[in-house]
Amino acid sequence: MNSRRRVAITGIGMVTPLGHDAPTTWAGLLAGRSGLGPIRGFDAEGFPVRIGGEVRDFKPEDVISNRRLLKYASRPAGFALVAAEEAMRDAGLRPNALDGHRWGLSVGAGMLGVAFSELETVHRHCVADGEFHPDGFLDSQFPVDPVAFCRSQTNAGLGLLAQHFGIRGYATAVHTACASGGQALGTALKVMRRGHADFMLAGGFDSMLNPVGISGFCLLGALSTDNDTPHQASRPFDKTRNGFVLGEGAGFLVLEEWASAQARGARIYAELAGDGNSLSSYRITDSHPSGDGPIQAMQQAMQDAGIGLEDVDYVNAHGTSTQMNDRSECAALRAVFGSHIQRVAVSSTKSCMGHLIAAAGAVEAGVCALAIRDGIAPVNANLVEPDPECGVNLVRGQSRPLQIRATLSNSLGFGGSNSCLVLRHPDEVMAPSGRGRFPLGKATA
Amino acid sequence: MNSTPRIMITGVGAVCGAGLGVDAIWSAILDGRSAVAPIRQWDSSRWPARLAAEVTEVSSQTLVEDRRLHKFISRTDMFGLYAAQGAIQQSGLLAHREKLEAPAVTRFNDRSGVFVGSGGGVYQNNYDFLPLITASGGDLKGFGRELTSTVNPMWLLRNLPNNVLCYIGIRHGFKGTNACITNQCVGGIMAVAEAAAALRSGEADRAVAAGHDATIDPETVLHFHKLGLLAEDAVRPFDRDRRGTVLGEGAAAFVLETDEGARSRKAEIVGEFLGSGCSTEGTGVVGVRPDGAGLSQAIELALADAQVSSEEVGLIVAHGNGTRASDASEANAIHRVFGDRPPPVTAFKWAYGHLVAASGSIDLALALRALRDGVVPGIPTLNSLDPALAPLPVSQKPQSLRGSVAVIACRGFGGMNAVLVVRAVPVSRAE
């Protein structure tokens, strides 16, 4: 490959349990504030798990004035529209009739989402004597709702984003469970590098905080049952961790070709510099104890970015707070970083936000960009007794001021997909001074 | 510096209502046999729109031999894994890997990608919770309390949209770059496009690209019917009297390799991937642009990516879903790109229905066969071309190819368009 396009992050938007925008979320993360609490969105009293990271008091109409569009937006699609709107405004950029076809869209989207009330309607009409009867749908009383049908389409969020912003180019939605958000950004990077778009709106959105969604994880025993202490329930890398806390939200980035971002005087948060993407091919929910899979993803991402171990100052870990994930992720980190491991700051911001599933990787990449901008690694909250088996340099107690030249953002999914993104400080790109391997314009693949 | 590698297709697998395996499906198409029939997955006798192209009389064990897996996956996954198995088997990749030394095997696996277009789930996945709603009398507190004693603990795992991706990896040891694309109808074809992109950029040396779906689900059929999208007798692409589409189910999968990799192991080459294009129309969740400009943009991007001119195209496999709006805008798109002398056009959904996330994948499998056999199958359900769509070279009878390159068009909800350009017999591209 000849000289390769560089990709700048110029806009960030977030809707998370910590706030309805990126600045509030970022301030919460730096302060180590918990966005987790008792579930209020539905009556969770009988459930084994009664806590989550809910986006509270969310009113998309405060940000998105197109009411008709919002009618077609599920809860997570509403998060997506609001976070994407913030990212676009932050970048000071908007597709227009002339360049809409050069804008792409890449999202990590959740599983099929049906409102619980809709499932109750099916139950009311189609279940008799404990049996399911499809003919109940033919009942003239059955409330067929075409808008609800549209809302539940797997790519509805993608279609609404394209419509709202006037994006006319490459558009894709990916779902690799918890790795979705990271993979969506990785895909966006590749689409820009191969010249299929000059701008990308990329991110992830999800909400499984509903009776069916949370049930799926309850049945697997994957969630923390610390119902009385929600603020401490998510404690990645702590010895006493006992599962993750389900969150919801969205994260979006605006990506632009570096030179054109510079030319218009855009504020560049960071370079989206590398993507690593592997498949563990081990077991569907278990990660390999050795870290096999994530190891390859991290190595590929750094190679792709053209950086070495010595360039990485901070890792935003997947760090779900399950026994297995955190141990295996640390094994991977130790295997990758070797003697550098104690120099690299590691934290999981899921300690404050919970696990945003398909949105997690996208929000966390935005977190990495802000960490680079502000020179601070956000705290891994609730770390009282670090698991001695983890053996990595965790950001404990409070957020840590740190010159960050490059960060990794890990996202590891059920099903074994592993995504690792590399973000670099813009100064590293502009003035390589021996650290960056490839001077601008001569990058090689 | 290496130039961009050429991408070869060395294996194809498929299953749909029209048959098990590409040979069987191709015979059905040449014979004019359609799998469209009244739905049998439930008693549909009272349903106003009761047609679909179901995969019938095929046991789960025929699709996925390993019975232990059956309780961890759903119907759509079985189709995807069957197709992938067929493609991998035809490619001979595993036999090749067996001959490698241990370090080379590790590298082989790390350099083998997996790309899947998945439907992402259907309404009836959630019906596993209906007994719980019954048991709890509609009370959420009771729902929560009875959950673990009523619902299968594997529920979430059975319904993960990325199961096929995961199990192709686990079964065959492939560990490279990967994606599960849940972009509704265009997912399967975008999986091929992304697999090819990964090979071109050097992220992988080979990749499996699959598309699978199983949407014949009562609530889905209900909504499609109410939106006026379902035909009540047959799918009649581009016909004056077309009345809608019919849902199908199944999967198709491909093995893609770099030219160098395929030739060095003397693999039999089924076809060459030349290029892809993708666009969105921004028309909301279910709308299409009447003027076809979104699709024509995708076709033009794909031809440019393939470095092929529109005159070189010998066959268009249209999306041709048989709905009024989509077929009309597709004809407009074809005219925008190919003027008033387009190459022969055909569409296959009359035979196996609309496979949604797998629709483009299955069309690609048959496009490759059409190129190999040098024939453009007719559309038996086409009685009379809609005069508003003329001139459009579609026919009830088989037509002759105009060249060795095929364009496969695929469209979906969300205003999505994805197009592939392939050719059958790889010829030297030396200028």
mmCIF file of N, CA and C in Angstrom, chain A residues 220-309:
data_model
loop_
_atom_site.group_PDB
_atom_site.id
_atom_site.type_symbol
_atom_site.label_atom_id
_atom_site.label_comp_id
_atom_site.label_asym_id
_atom_site.label_seq_id
_atom_site.Cartn_x
_atom_site.Cartn_y
_atom_site.Cartn_z
ATOM 1 N N LEU A 220 -27.939 -16.105 32.301
ATOM 2 C CA LEU A 220 -26.560 -16.568 32.155
ATOM 3 C C LEU A 220 -25.747 -16.338 33.428
ATOM 4 N N GLY A 221 -26.327 -15.632 34.380
ATOM 5 C CA GLY A 221 -25.596 -15.353 35.614
ATOM 6 C C GLY A 221 -24.420 -14.412 35.397
ATOM 7 N N ALA A 222 -24.551 -13.535 34.408
ATOM 8 C CA ALA A 222 -23.406 -12.674 34.066
ATOM 9 C C ALA A 222 -23.396 -11.360 34.839
ATOM 10 N N LEU A 223 -24.515 -11.044 35.503
ATOM 11 C CA LEU A 223 -24.642 -9.722 36.119
ATOM 12 C C LEU A 223 -24.335 -9.746 37.614
ATOM 13 N N SER A 224 -23.845 -8.637 38.104
ATOM 14 C CA SER A 224 -23.635 -8.483 39.542
ATOM 15 C C SER A 224 -25.000 -8.417 40.238
ATOM 16 N N THR A 225 -25.118 -9.121 41.345
ATOM 17 C CA THR A 225 -26.370 -9.106 42.102
ATOM 18 C C THR A 225 -26.234 -8.252 43.365
ATOM 19 N N ASP A 226 -25.302 -7.328 43.347
ATOM 20 C CA ASP A 226 -25.125 -6.441 44.508
ATOM 21 C C ASP A 226 -26.203 -5.362 44.501
ATOM 22 N N ASN A 227 -27.437 -5.816 44.657
ATOM 23 C CA ASN A 227 -28.580 -4.910 44.479
ATOM 24 C C ASN A 227 -28.630 -3.789 45.514
ATOM 25 N N ASP A 228 -28.024 -3.989 46.670
ATOM 26 C CA ASP A 228 -28.104 -2.976 47.730
ATOM 27 C C ASP A 228 -27.000 -1.934 47.629
ATOM 28 N N THR A 229 -25.992 -2.234 46.814
ATOM 29 C CA THR A 229 -24.870 -1.290 46.711
ATOM 30 C C THR A 229 -24.535 -1.026 45.244
ATOM 31 N N PRO A 230 -25.483 -0.422 44.530
ATOM 32 C CA PRO A 230 -25.279 -0.256 43.075
ATOM 33 C C PRO A 230 -24.018 0.544 42.726
ATOM 34 N N HIS A 231 -23.656 1.534 43.539
ATOM 35 C CA HIS A 231 -22.489 2.359 43.188
ATOM 36 C C HIS A 231 -21.190 1.565 43.220
ATOM 37 N N GLN A 232 -21.186 0.516 44.040
ATOM 38 C CA GLN A 232 -19.962 -0.289 44.133
ATOM 39 C C GLN A 232 -20.067 -1.596 43.344
ATOM 40 N N ALA A 233 -21.193 -1.816 42.673
ATOM 41 C CA ALA A 233 -21.434 -3.141 42.071
ATOM 42 C C ALA A 233 -20.496 -3.432 40.904
ATOM 43 N N SER A 234 -20.156 -2.405 40.147
ATOM 44 C CA SER A 234 -19.232 -2.610 39.029
ATOM 45 C C SER A 234 -17.831 -2.280 39.508
ATOM 46 N N ARG A 235 -17.012 -3.296 39.722
ATOM 47 C CA ARG A 235 -15.653 -3.067 40.236
ATOM 48 C C ARG A 235 -14.655 -3.939 39.482
ATOM 49 N N PRO A 236 -14.419 -3.540 38.219
ATOM 50 C CA PRO A 236 -13.484 -4.286 37.392
ATOM 51 C C PRO A 236 -12.133 -4.419 38.086
ATOM 52 N N PHE A 237 -11.555 -5.587 37.982
ATOM 53 C CA PHE A 237 -10.209 -5.897 38.480
ATOM 54 C C PHE A 237 -10.124 -5.961 40.003
ATOM 55 N N ASP A 238 -11.244 -5.726 40.703
ATOM 56 C CA ASP A 238 -11.223 -5.918 42.153
ATOM 57 C C ASP A 238 -11.369 -7.406 42.429
ATOM 58 N N LYS A 239 -10.734 -7.840 43.512
ATOM 59 C CA LYS A 239 -10.758 -9.265 43.846
ATOM 60 C C LYS A 239 -12.187 -9.773 44.064
ATOM 61 N N THR A 240 -13.047 -8.898 44.581
ATOM 62 C CA THR A 240 -14.400 -9.326 44.944
ATOM 63 C C THR A 240 -15.437 -9.103 43.841
ATOM 64 N N ARG A 241 -14.980 -8.759 42.643
ATOM 65 C CA ARG A 241 -15.946 -8.479 41.551
ATOM 66 C C ARG A 241 -16.824 -9.704 41.315
ATOM 67 N N ASN A 242 -18.071 -9.468 40.930
ATOM 68 C CA ASN A 242 -18.983 -10.602 40.773
ATOM 69 C C ASN A 242 -19.953 -10.447 39.609
ATOM 70 N N GLY A 243 -19.519 -9.781 38.567
ATOM 71 C CA GLY A 243 -20.370 -9.680 37.389
ATOM 72 C C GLY A 243 -20.473 -8.240 36.916
ATOM 73 N N PHE A 244 -21.038 -8.064 35.742
ATOM 74 C CA PHE A 244 -21.135 -6.693 35.234
ATOM 75 C C PHE A 244 -22.495 -6.090 35.560
ATOM 76 N N VAL A 245 -22.574 -4.782 35.384
ATOM 77 C CA VAL A 245 -23.833 -4.060 35.571
ATOM 78 C C VAL A 245 -24.255 -3.541 34.203
ATOM 79 N N LEU A 246 -25.481 -3.864 33.826
ATOM 80 C CA LEU A 246 -25.973 -3.505 32.504
ATOM 81 C C LEU A 246 -26.269 -2.010 32.442
ATOM 82 N N GLY A 247 -25.712 -1.357 31.431
ATOM 83 C CA GLY A 247 -25.985 0.053 31.210
ATOM 84 C C GLY A 247 -26.684 0.244 29.873
ATOM 85 N N GLU A 248 -26.867 1.474 29.476
ATOM 86 C CA GLU A 248 -27.466 1.787 28.173
ATOM 87 C C GLU A 248 -26.924 3.129 27.726
ATOM 88 N N GLY A 249 -27.036 3.405 26.430
ATOM 89 C CA GLY A 249 -26.569 4.698 25.949
ATOM 90 C C GLY A 249 -26.067 4.632 24.526
ATOM 91 N N ALA A 250 -25.317 5.657 24.179
ATOM 92 C CA ALA A 250 -24.776 5.758 22.827
ATOM 93 C C ALA A 250 -23.508 6.595 22.856
ATOM 94 N N GLY A 251 -22.628 6.308 21.927
ATOM 95 C CA GLY A 251 -21.443 7.132 21.737
ATOM 96 C C GLY A 251 -21.202 7.293 20.250
ATOM 97 N N PHE A 252 -20.912 8.509 19.814
ATOM 98 C CA PHE A 252 -20.629 8.740 18.394
ATOM 99 C C PHE A 252 -19.412 9.636 18.223
ATOM 100 N N LEU A 253 -18.673 9.380 17.146
ATOM 101 C CA LEU A 253 -17.536 10.203 16.770
ATOM 102 C C LEU A 253 -17.728 10.688 15.345
ATOM 103 N N VAL A 254 -17.221 11.874 15.077
ATOM 104 C CA VAL A 254 -17.109 12.326 13.694
ATOM 105 C C VAL A 254 -15.658 12.137 13.279
ATOM 106 N N LEU A 255 -15.488 11.433 12.184
ATOM 107 C CA LEU A 255 -14.153 11.159 11.661
ATOM 108 C C LEU A 255 -13.972 11.897 10.331
ATOM 109 N N GLU A 256 -12.794 12.497 10.163
ATOM 110 C CA GLU A 256 -12.508 13.178 8.902
ATOM 111 C C GLU A 256 -11.094 12.861 8.460
ATOM 112 N N GLU A 257 -10.911 13.011 7.195
ATOM 113 C CA GLU A 257 -9.581 12.850 6.641
ATOM 114 C C GLU A 257 -8.697 13.964 7.239
ATOM 115 N N TRP A 258 -7.529 13.583 7.693
ATOM 116 C CA TRP A 258 -6.680 14.456 8.509
ATOM 117 C C TRP A 258 -6.391 15.802 7.839
ATOM 118 N N ALA A 259 -5.918 15.745 6.605
ATOM 119 C CA ALA A 259 -5.490 16.977 5.947
ATOM 120 C C ALA A 259 -6.669 17.933 5.772
ATOM 121 N N SER A 260 -7.840 17.385 5.471
ATOM 122 C CA SER A 260 -8.973 18.292 5.260
ATOM 123 C C SER A 260 -9.464 18.845 6.594
ATOM 124 N N ALA A 261 -9.345 18.066 7.647
ATOM 125 C CA ALA A 261 -9.686 18.587 8.973
ATOM 126 C C ALA A 261 -8.756 19.738 9.341
ATOM 127 N N GLN A 262 -7.486 19.542 9.054
ATOM 128 C CA GLN A 262 -6.501 20.608 9.333
ATOM 129 C C GLN A 262 -6.793 21.850 8.511
ATOM 130 N N ALA A 263 -7.094 21.603 7.253
ATOM 131 C CA ALA A 263 -7.305 22.725 6.334
ATOM 132 C C ALA A 263 -8.474 23.592 6.777
ATOM 133 N N ARG A 264 -9.489 22.985 7.364
ATOM 134 C CA ARG A 264 -10.617 23.821 7.790
ATOM 135 C C ARG A 264 -10.433 24.304 9.231
ATOM 136 N N GLY A 265 -9.266 24.042 9.797
ATOM 137 C CA GLY A 265 -8.969 24.518 11.143
ATOM 138 C C GLY A 265 -9.758 23.820 12.227
ATOM 139 N N ALA A 266 -10.119 22.570 11.970
ATOM 140 C CA ALA A 266 -10.902 21.830 12.950
ATOM 141 C C ALA A 266 -10.069 21.500 14.178
ATOM 142 N N ARG A 267 -10.731 21.419 15.329
ATOM 143 C CA ARG A 267 -10.047 20.934 16.513
ATOM 144 C C ARG A 267 -9.959 19.415 16.410
ATOM 145 N N ILE A 268 -8.747 18.901 16.436
ATOM 146 C CA ILE A 268 -8.551 17.453 16.319
ATOM 147 C C ILE A 268 -8.277 16.891 17.709
ATOM 148 N N TYR A 269 -9.173 16.043 18.178
ATOM 149 C CA TYR A 269 -8.972 15.427 19.495
ATOM 150 C C TYR A 269 -7.825 14.431 19.459
ATOM 151 N N ALA A 270 -7.855 13.602 18.431
ATOM 152 C CA ALA A 270 -6.881 12.524 18.354
ATOM 153 C C ALA A 270 -6.934 11.931 16.962
ATOM 154 N N GLU A 271 -5.917 11.150 16.672
ATOM 155 C CA GLU A 271 -5.963 10.351 15.450
ATOM 156 C C GLU A 271 -6.564 8.994 15.786
ATOM 157 N N LEU A 272 -7.532 8.547 14.997
ATOM 158 C CA LEU A 272 -7.942 7.143 15.072
ATOM 159 C C LEU A 272 -6.930 6.409 14.211
ATOM 160 N N ALA A 273 -5.953 5.781 14.878
ATOM 161 C CA ALA A 273 -4.727 5.407 14.182
ATOM 162 C C ALA A 273 -4.646 3.936 13.811
ATOM 163 N N GLY A 274 -5.358 3.092 14.538
ATOM 164 C CA GLY A 274 -5.193 1.673 14.229
ATOM 165 C C GLY A 274 -6.353 0.851 14.722
ATOM 166 N N ASP A 275 -6.547 -0.266 14.037
ATOM 167 C CA ASP A 275 -7.638 -1.175 14.373
ATOM 168 C C ASP A 275 -7.093 -2.597 14.378
ATOM 169 N N GLY A 276 -7.430 -3.323 15.400
ATOM 170 C CA GLY A 276 -7.107 -4.747 15.446
ATOM 171 C C GLY A 276 -8.375 -5.506 15.720
ATOM 172 N N ASN A 277 -8.511 -6.637 15.071
ATOM 173 C CA ASN A 277 -9.799 -7.301 15.085
ATOM 174 C C ASN A 277 -9.544 -8.802 14.941
ATOM 175 N N SER A 278 -9.914 -9.552 15.959
ATOM 176 C CA SER A 278 -9.635 -10.991 15.901
ATOM 177 C C SER A 278 -10.821 -11.772 16.435
ATOM 178 N N LEU A 279 -10.761 -13.066 16.212
ATOM 179 C CA LEU A 279 -11.809 -13.967 16.673
ATOM 180 C C LEU A 279 -11.145 -14.987 17.597
ATOM 181 N N SER A 280 -11.684 -15.134 18.806
ATOM 182 C CA SER A 280 -11.041 -16.052 19.750
ATOM 183 C C SER A 280 -11.254 -17.508 19.357
ATOM 184 N N SER A 281 -12.434 -17.801 18.786
ATOM 185 C CA SER A 281 -12.732 -19.176 18.371
ATOM 186 C C SER A 281 -12.433 -20.157 19.490
ATOM 187 N N TYR A 282 -12.914 -19.824 20.661
ATOM 188 C CA TYR A 282 -12.677 -20.683 21.828
ATOM 189 C C TYR A 282 -14.019 -21.212 22.318
ATOM 190 N N ARG A 283 -14.767 -20.392 23.022
ATOM 191 C CA ARG A 283 -16.113 -20.762 23.440
ATOM 192 C C ARG A 283 -17.013 -19.549 23.292
ATOM 193 N N ILE A 284 -18.320 -19.803 23.324
ATOM 194 C CA ILE A 284 -19.214 -18.692 22.981
ATOM 195 C C ILE A 284 -19.198 -17.587 24.040
ATOM 196 N N THR A 285 -19.220 -17.935 25.317
ATOM 197 C CA THR A 285 -19.216 -16.887 26.344
ATOM 198 C C THR A 285 -17.895 -16.802 27.089
ATOM 199 N N ASP A 286 -17.111 -17.853 27.040
ATOM 200 C CA ASP A 286 -15.868 -17.843 27.827
ATOM 201 C C ASP A 286 -14.731 -17.239 27.022
ATOM 202 N N SER A 287 -13.863 -16.539 27.707
ATOM 203 C CA SER A 287 -12.649 -16.077 27.053
ATOM 204 C C SER A 287 -11.523 -17.028 27.424
ATOM 205 N N HIS A 288 -10.564 -17.132 26.535
ATOM 206 C CA HIS A 288 -9.445 -18.047 26.787
ATOM 207 C C HIS A 288 -8.627 -17.522 27.955
ATOM 208 N N PRO A 289 -8.327 -18.368 28.944
ATOM 209 C CA PRO A 289 -7.593 -17.885 30.124
ATOM 210 C C PRO A 289 -6.256 -17.241 29.779
ATOM 211 N N SER A 290 -5.654 -17.662 28.675
ATOM 212 C CA SER A 290 -4.336 -17.113 28.316
ATOM 213 C C SER A 290 -4.439 -15.724 27.691
ATOM 214 N N GLY A 291 -5.669 -15.312 27.339
ATOM 215 C CA GLY A 291 -5.805 -14.042 26.632
ATOM 216 C C GLY A 291 -5.692 -14.200 25.131
ATOM 217 N N ASP A 292 -5.638 -15.430 24.661
ATOM 218 C CA ASP A 292 -5.559 -15.667 23.222
ATOM 219 C C ASP A 292 -6.784 -15.058 22.548
ATOM 220 N N GLY A 293 -6.586 -14.354 21.496
ATOM 221 C CA GLY A 293 -7.671 -13.627 20.817
ATOM 222 C C GLY A 293 -7.472 -12.124 21.033
ATOM 223 N N PRO A 294 -7.720 -11.632 22.259
ATOM 224 C CA PRO A 294 -7.408 -10.220 22.532
ATOM 225 C C PRO A 294 -5.926 -9.893 22.294
ATOM 226 N N ILE A 295 -5.057 -10.855 22.530
ATOM 227 C CA ILE A 295 -3.618 -10.613 22.284
ATOM 228 C C ILE A 295 -3.409 -10.205 20.825
ATOM 229 N N GLN A 296 -3.954 -11.017 19.918
ATOM 230 C CA GLN A 296 -3.775 -10.722 18.494
ATOM 231 C C GLN A 296 -4.408 -9.377 18.126
ATOM 232 N N ALA A 297 -5.583 -9.093 18.710
ATOM 233 C CA ALA A 297 -6.253 -7.829 18.368
ATOM 234 C C ALA A 297 -5.384 -6.638 18.766
ATOM 235 N N MET A 298 -4.800 -6.680 19.974
ATOM 236 C CA MET A 298 -3.964 -5.557 20.427
ATOM 237 C C MET A 298 -2.702 -5.441 19.576
ATOM 238 N N GLN A 299 -2.087 -6.585 19.286
ATOM 239 C CA GLN A 299 -0.860 -6.542 18.482
ATOM 240 C C GLN A 299 -1.130 -5.988 17.089
ATOM 241 N N GLN A 300 -2.221 -6.454 16.494
ATOM 242 C CA GLN A 300 -2.565 -5.965 15.147
ATOM 243 C C GLN A 300 -2.851 -4.475 15.180
ATOM 244 N N ALA A 301 -3.555 -4.027 16.217
ATOM 245 C CA ALA A 301 -3.938 -2.609 16.275
ATOM 246 C C ALA A 301 -2.694 -1.733 16.346
ATOM 247 N N MET A 302 -1.727 -2.135 17.153
ATOM 248 C CA MET A 302 -0.512 -1.324 17.283
ATOM 249 C C MET A 302 0.313 -1.366 15.998
ATOM 250 N N GLN A 303 0.357 -2.539 15.397
ATOM 251 C CA GLN A 303 1.072 -2.663 14.129
ATOM 252 C C GLN A 303 0.394 -1.813 13.062
ATOM 253 N N ASP A 304 -0.913 -1.869 13.058
ATOM 254 C CA ASP A 304 -1.693 -1.097 12.091
ATOM 255 C C ASP A 304 -1.456 0.404 12.273
ATOM 256 N N ALA A 305 -1.308 0.819 13.535
ATOM 257 C CA ALA A 305 -1.091 2.239 13.827
ATOM 258 C C ALA A 305 0.365 2.641 13.639
ATOM 259 N N GLY A 306 1.226 1.662 13.496
ATOM 260 C CA GLY A 306 2.639 1.964 13.348
ATOM 261 C C GLY A 306 3.278 2.461 14.630
ATOM 262 N N ILE A 307 2.809 1.962 15.760
ATOM 263 C CA ILE A 307 3.406 2.367 17.037
ATOM 264 C C ILE A 307 3.952 1.141 17.753
ATOM 265 N N GLY A 308 4.807 1.401 18.729
ATOM 266 C CA GLY A 308 5.379 0.322 19.516
ATOM 267 C C GLY A 308 4.808 0.336 20.926
ATOM 268 N N LEU A 309 5.169 -0.689 21.703
ATOM 269 C CA LEU A 309 4.681 -0.799 23.081
ATOM 270 C C LEU A 309 5.031 0.447 23.888
#
